[in-house]
Short mmCIF file of C-alpha atoms in Angstrom, two decimals:
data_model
loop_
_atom_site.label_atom_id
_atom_site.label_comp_id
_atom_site.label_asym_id
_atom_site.label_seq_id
_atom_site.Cartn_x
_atom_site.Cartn_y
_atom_site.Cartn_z
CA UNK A 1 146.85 -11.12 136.16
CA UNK A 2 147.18 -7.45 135.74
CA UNK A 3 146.01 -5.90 138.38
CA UNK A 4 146.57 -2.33 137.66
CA UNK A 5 145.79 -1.28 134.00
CA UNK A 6 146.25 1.87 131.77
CA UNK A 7 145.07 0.62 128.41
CA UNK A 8 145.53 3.94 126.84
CA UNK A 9 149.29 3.55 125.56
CA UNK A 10 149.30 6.88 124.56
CA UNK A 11 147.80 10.10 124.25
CA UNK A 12 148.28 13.49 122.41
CA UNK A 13 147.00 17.24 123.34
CA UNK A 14 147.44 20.13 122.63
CA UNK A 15 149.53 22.50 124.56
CA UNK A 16 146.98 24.64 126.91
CA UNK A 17 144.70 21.95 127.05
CA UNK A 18 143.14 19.43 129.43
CA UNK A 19 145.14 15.95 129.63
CA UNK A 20 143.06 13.24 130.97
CA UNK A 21 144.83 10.38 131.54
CA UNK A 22 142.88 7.03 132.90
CA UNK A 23 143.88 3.90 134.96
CA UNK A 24 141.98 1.00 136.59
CA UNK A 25 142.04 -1.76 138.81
CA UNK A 26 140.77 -5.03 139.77
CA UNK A 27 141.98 -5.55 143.54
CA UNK A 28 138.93 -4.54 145.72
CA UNK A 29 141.67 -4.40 148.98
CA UNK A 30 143.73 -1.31 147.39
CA UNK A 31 143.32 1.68 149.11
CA UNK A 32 145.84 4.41 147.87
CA UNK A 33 146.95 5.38 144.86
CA UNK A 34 149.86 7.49 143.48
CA UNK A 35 150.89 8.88 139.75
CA UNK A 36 154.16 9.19 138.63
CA UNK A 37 156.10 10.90 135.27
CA UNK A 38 159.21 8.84 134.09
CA UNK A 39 161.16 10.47 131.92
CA UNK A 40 163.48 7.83 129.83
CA UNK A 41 166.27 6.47 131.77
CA UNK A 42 165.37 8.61 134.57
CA UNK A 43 163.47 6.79 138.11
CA UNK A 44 159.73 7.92 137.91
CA UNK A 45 158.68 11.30 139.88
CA UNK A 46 156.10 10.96 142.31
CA UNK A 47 153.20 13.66 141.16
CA UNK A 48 149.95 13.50 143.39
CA UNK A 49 148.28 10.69 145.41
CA UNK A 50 144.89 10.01 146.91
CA UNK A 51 143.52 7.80 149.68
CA UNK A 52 140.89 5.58 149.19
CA UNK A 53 138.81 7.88 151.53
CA UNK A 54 138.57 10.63 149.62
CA UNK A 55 137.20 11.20 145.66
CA UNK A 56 139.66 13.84 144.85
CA UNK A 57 142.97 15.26 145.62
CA UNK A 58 143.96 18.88 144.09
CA UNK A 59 148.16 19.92 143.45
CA UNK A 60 148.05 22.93 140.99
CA UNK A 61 147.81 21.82 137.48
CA UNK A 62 147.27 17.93 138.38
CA UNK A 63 143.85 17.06 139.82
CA UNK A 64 143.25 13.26 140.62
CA UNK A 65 139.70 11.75 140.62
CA UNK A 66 138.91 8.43 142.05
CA UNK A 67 135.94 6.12 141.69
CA UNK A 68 135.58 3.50 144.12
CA UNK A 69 132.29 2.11 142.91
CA UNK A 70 133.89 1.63 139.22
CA UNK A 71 137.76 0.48 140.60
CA UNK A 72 138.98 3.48 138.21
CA UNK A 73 141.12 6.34 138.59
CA UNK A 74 142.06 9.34 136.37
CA UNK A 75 144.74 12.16 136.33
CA UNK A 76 143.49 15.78 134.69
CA UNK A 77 146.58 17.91 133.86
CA UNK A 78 145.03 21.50 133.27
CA UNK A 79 146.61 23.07 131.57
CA UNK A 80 149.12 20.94 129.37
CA UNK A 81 152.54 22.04 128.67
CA UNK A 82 155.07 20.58 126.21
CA UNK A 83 157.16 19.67 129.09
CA UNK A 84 154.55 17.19 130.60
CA UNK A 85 155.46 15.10 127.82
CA UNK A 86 156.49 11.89 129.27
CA UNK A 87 155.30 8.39 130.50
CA UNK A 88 152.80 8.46 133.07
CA UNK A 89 152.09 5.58 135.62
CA UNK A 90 149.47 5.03 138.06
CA UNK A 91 150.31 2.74 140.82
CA UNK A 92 148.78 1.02 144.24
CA UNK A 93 149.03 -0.29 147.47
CA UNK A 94 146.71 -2.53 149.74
CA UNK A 95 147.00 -1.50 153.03
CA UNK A 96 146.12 -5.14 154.28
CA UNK A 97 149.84 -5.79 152.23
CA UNK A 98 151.49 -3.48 155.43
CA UNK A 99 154.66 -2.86 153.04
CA UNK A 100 155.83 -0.87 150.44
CA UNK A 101 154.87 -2.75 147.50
CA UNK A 102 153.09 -0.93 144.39
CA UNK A 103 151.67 -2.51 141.53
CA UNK A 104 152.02 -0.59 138.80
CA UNK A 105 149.99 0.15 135.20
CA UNK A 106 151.63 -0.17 132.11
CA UNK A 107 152.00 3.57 131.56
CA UNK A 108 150.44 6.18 129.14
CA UNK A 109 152.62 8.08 126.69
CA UNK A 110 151.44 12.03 126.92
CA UNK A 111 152.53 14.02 123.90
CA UNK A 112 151.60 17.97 124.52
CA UNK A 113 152.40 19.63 121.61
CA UNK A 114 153.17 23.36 121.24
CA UNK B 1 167.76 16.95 151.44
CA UNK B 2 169.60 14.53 148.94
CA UNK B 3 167.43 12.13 146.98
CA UNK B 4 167.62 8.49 146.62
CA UNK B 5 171.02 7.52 145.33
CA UNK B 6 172.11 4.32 142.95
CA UNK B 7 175.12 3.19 141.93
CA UNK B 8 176.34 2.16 139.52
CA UNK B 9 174.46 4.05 136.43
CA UNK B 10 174.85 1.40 133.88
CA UNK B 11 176.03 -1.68 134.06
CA UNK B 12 177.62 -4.49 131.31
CA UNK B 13 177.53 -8.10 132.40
CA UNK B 14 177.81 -11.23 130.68
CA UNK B 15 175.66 -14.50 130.77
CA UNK B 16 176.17 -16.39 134.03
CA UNK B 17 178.03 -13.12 135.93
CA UNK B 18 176.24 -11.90 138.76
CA UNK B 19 175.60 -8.11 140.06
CA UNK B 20 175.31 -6.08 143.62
CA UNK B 21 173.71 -2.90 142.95
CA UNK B 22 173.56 -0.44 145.66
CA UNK B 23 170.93 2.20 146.79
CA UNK B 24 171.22 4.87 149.30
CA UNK B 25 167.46 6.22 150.66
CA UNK B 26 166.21 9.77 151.79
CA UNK B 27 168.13 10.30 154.81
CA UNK B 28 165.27 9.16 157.27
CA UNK B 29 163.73 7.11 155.17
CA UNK B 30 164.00 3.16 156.47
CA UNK B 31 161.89 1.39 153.78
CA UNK B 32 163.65 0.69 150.42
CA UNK B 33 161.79 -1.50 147.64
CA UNK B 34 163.32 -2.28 144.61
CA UNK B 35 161.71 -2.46 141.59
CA UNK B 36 162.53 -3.98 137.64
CA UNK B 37 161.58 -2.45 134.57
CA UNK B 38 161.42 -3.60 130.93
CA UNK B 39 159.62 -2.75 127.89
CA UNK B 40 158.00 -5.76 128.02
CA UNK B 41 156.92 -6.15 131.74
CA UNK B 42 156.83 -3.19 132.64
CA UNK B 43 157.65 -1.73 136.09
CA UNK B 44 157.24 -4.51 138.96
CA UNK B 45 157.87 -5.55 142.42
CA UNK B 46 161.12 -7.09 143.41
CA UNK B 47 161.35 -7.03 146.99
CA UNK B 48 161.33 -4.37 149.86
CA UNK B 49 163.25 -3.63 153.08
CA UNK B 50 162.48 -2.19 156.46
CA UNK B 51 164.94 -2.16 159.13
CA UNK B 52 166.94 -4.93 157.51
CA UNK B 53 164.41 -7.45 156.86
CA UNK B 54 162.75 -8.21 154.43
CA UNK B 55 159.14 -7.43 154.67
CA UNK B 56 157.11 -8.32 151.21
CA UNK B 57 158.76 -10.33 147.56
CA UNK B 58 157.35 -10.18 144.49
CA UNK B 59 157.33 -13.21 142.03
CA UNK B 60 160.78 -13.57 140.60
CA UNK B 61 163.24 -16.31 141.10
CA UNK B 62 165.77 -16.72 143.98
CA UNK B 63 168.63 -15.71 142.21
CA UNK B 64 167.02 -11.72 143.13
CA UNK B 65 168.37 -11.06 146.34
CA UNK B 66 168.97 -8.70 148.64
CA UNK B 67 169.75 -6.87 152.02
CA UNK B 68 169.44 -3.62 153.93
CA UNK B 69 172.26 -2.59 156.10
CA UNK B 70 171.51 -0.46 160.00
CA UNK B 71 172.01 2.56 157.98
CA UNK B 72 168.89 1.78 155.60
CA UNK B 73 170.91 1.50 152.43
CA UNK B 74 170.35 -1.49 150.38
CA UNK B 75 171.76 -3.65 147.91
CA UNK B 76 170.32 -6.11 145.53
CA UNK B 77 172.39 -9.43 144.36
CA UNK B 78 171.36 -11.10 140.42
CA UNK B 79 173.31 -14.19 140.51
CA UNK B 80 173.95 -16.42 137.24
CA UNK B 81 172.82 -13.32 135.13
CA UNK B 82 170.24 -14.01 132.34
CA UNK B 83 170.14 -12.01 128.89
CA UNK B 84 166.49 -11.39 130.20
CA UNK B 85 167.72 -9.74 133.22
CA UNK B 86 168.83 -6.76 131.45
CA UNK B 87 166.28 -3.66 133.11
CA UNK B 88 166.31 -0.55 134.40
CA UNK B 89 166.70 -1.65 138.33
CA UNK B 90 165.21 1.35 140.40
CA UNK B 91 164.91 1.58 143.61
CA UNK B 92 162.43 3.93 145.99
CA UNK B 93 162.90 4.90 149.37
CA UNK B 94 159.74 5.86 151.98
CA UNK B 95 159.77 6.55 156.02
CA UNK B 96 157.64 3.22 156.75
CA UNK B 97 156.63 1.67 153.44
CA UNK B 98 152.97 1.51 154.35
CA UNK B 99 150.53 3.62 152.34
CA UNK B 100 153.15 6.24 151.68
CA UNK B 101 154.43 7.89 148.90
CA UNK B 102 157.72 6.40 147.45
CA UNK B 103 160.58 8.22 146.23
CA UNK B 104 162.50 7.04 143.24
CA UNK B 105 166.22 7.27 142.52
CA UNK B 106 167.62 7.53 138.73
CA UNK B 107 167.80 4.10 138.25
CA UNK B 108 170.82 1.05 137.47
CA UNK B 109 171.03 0.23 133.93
CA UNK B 110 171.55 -3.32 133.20
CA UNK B 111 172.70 -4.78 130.15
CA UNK B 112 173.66 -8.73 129.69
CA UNK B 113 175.26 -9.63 126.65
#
C-alpha cells in the first residue's frame, strides 16, 4: 500500500521555465510534508516543507502548494535551471506517528535542459 | 556546522556476512532514522532513534538492527546478508524527530555478491 505517490517518473523543461512537479497521498492523518533533490549516490537534500496548516510555503525559486481537500501536493520550480536536474521526492509524516518516520514517493526525474 | 556523517562509503559483502554501518548526526541533533533505498523499492523506513531507544520500525525483518549511543550517533547491524540487501543505506539526523525536517548524510553503499 503506497501511501505516498509521484506517478510522474519523469519530467522535462526547458531551462527558464516553470517545473511543476506533483505528489499525492492517501493517509488522511499526515500533516507535514517535505521535498527533497537526490542527486545519484548522494543522500537526498532537504528543499522546502509545509505544514498541514497552511496551503503554501514560498523559498525563492521553489514554491510548494498543498491541497488538503484533494490529499495532493505539488512543487513549482520558477525558474528552471539545468542544474535542478535530478530526482525529486516528496515525503510525509503523521504527527499522531510522534517520530521521525517519512514515507516517501517514488520520485520524479526533472530534466531542465539548456 | 558539519553535516550528517556515514561511514563506510561503499561496502562489499558476501552472502550470509553481516554489516555495522555507522552514522554521526548534526551536532545537536538526537533523532537519527535510517532509511533503505533501491531501484526497486524505493526509499523506505528502517527504523529511528531518539535518545537511545528506539522509537518507531518499519516493516523489514529482524536481522535490521540497530542502536544509538549517549552521544546520538548510531549504527545499524544486517546480519546473514542477503543479495537483496544490497541499497544505498542513508541515514538522516533531526533535533526531535517529530514533524521536523530531516537532514540526510551521503549515504553507505552496499553491495552483496
Amino acid at each position: 500500500d503506497q501511501q505516498v505517490k509521484q506517478n510522474s517518473p519523469s519530467l522535462s523543461v526547458q531551462e527558464g521555465r516553470i517545473s511543476i512537479l506533483n505528489c499525492d497521498y492517501t493517509n488522511s492523518m499526515f500533516d507535514y510534508f517535505l521535498w527533497y533533490k537526490k542527486y545519484p549516490a548522494e543522500g537526498p537534500t532537504f528543499l522546502i516543507s509545509i505544514s498541514s496548516i497552511k496551503d503554501k510555503n514560498e523559498d525563492g525559486r521553489f514554491t510548494v502548494f498543498l491541497n488538503k481537500s484533494a490529499k495532493h501536493l505539488s512543487l513549482h520550480i520558477v525558474p528552471s535551471q539545468p542544474g535542478d536536474s535530478a530526482v525529486y521526492f516528496c515525503a510525509a509524516s503523521a504527527r499522531s506517528s510522534n517520530t521521525g518516520k517519512l514515507i516517501f514517493g517514488q520520485g520524479t526525474t526533472l530534466q531542465v535542459k539548456p | 556546522k558539519a553535516g550528517v556523517t556515514q561511514t563506510p562509503r561503499y561496502l562489499i559483502k558476501t552472502r550470509g556476512q553481516q554489516v555495522t554501518l555507522s552514522c554521526s548526526p548534526i551536532s545537536g541533533h538526537r533523532s537519527v532514522s535510517w532509511y533503505q533505498q533501491t531501484p526497486g523499492q524505493g526509499l523506505q523506513f528502517l527504523f529511528e532513534y531518539f535518545s537511545e531507544t528506539q522509537r518507531n520500525k518499519g516493516n523489514f525483518p529482524g536481522r535490521f538492527s540497530g542502536r544509538q549511543f549517549s552521544n546520538s550517533r548510531s549504527e545499524m547491524n544486517v546480519s546473514t546478508l542477503e543479495l537483496g540487501d544490497s541499497a544505498l543505506y542513508l541515514c538522516a539526523s533531526s533535533f526531535s524527530g517529530d514533524q521536523e525536517t530531516q537532514y540526510f548524510g551521503p549515504g553507505t553503499r552496499l553491495l552483496v555478491l
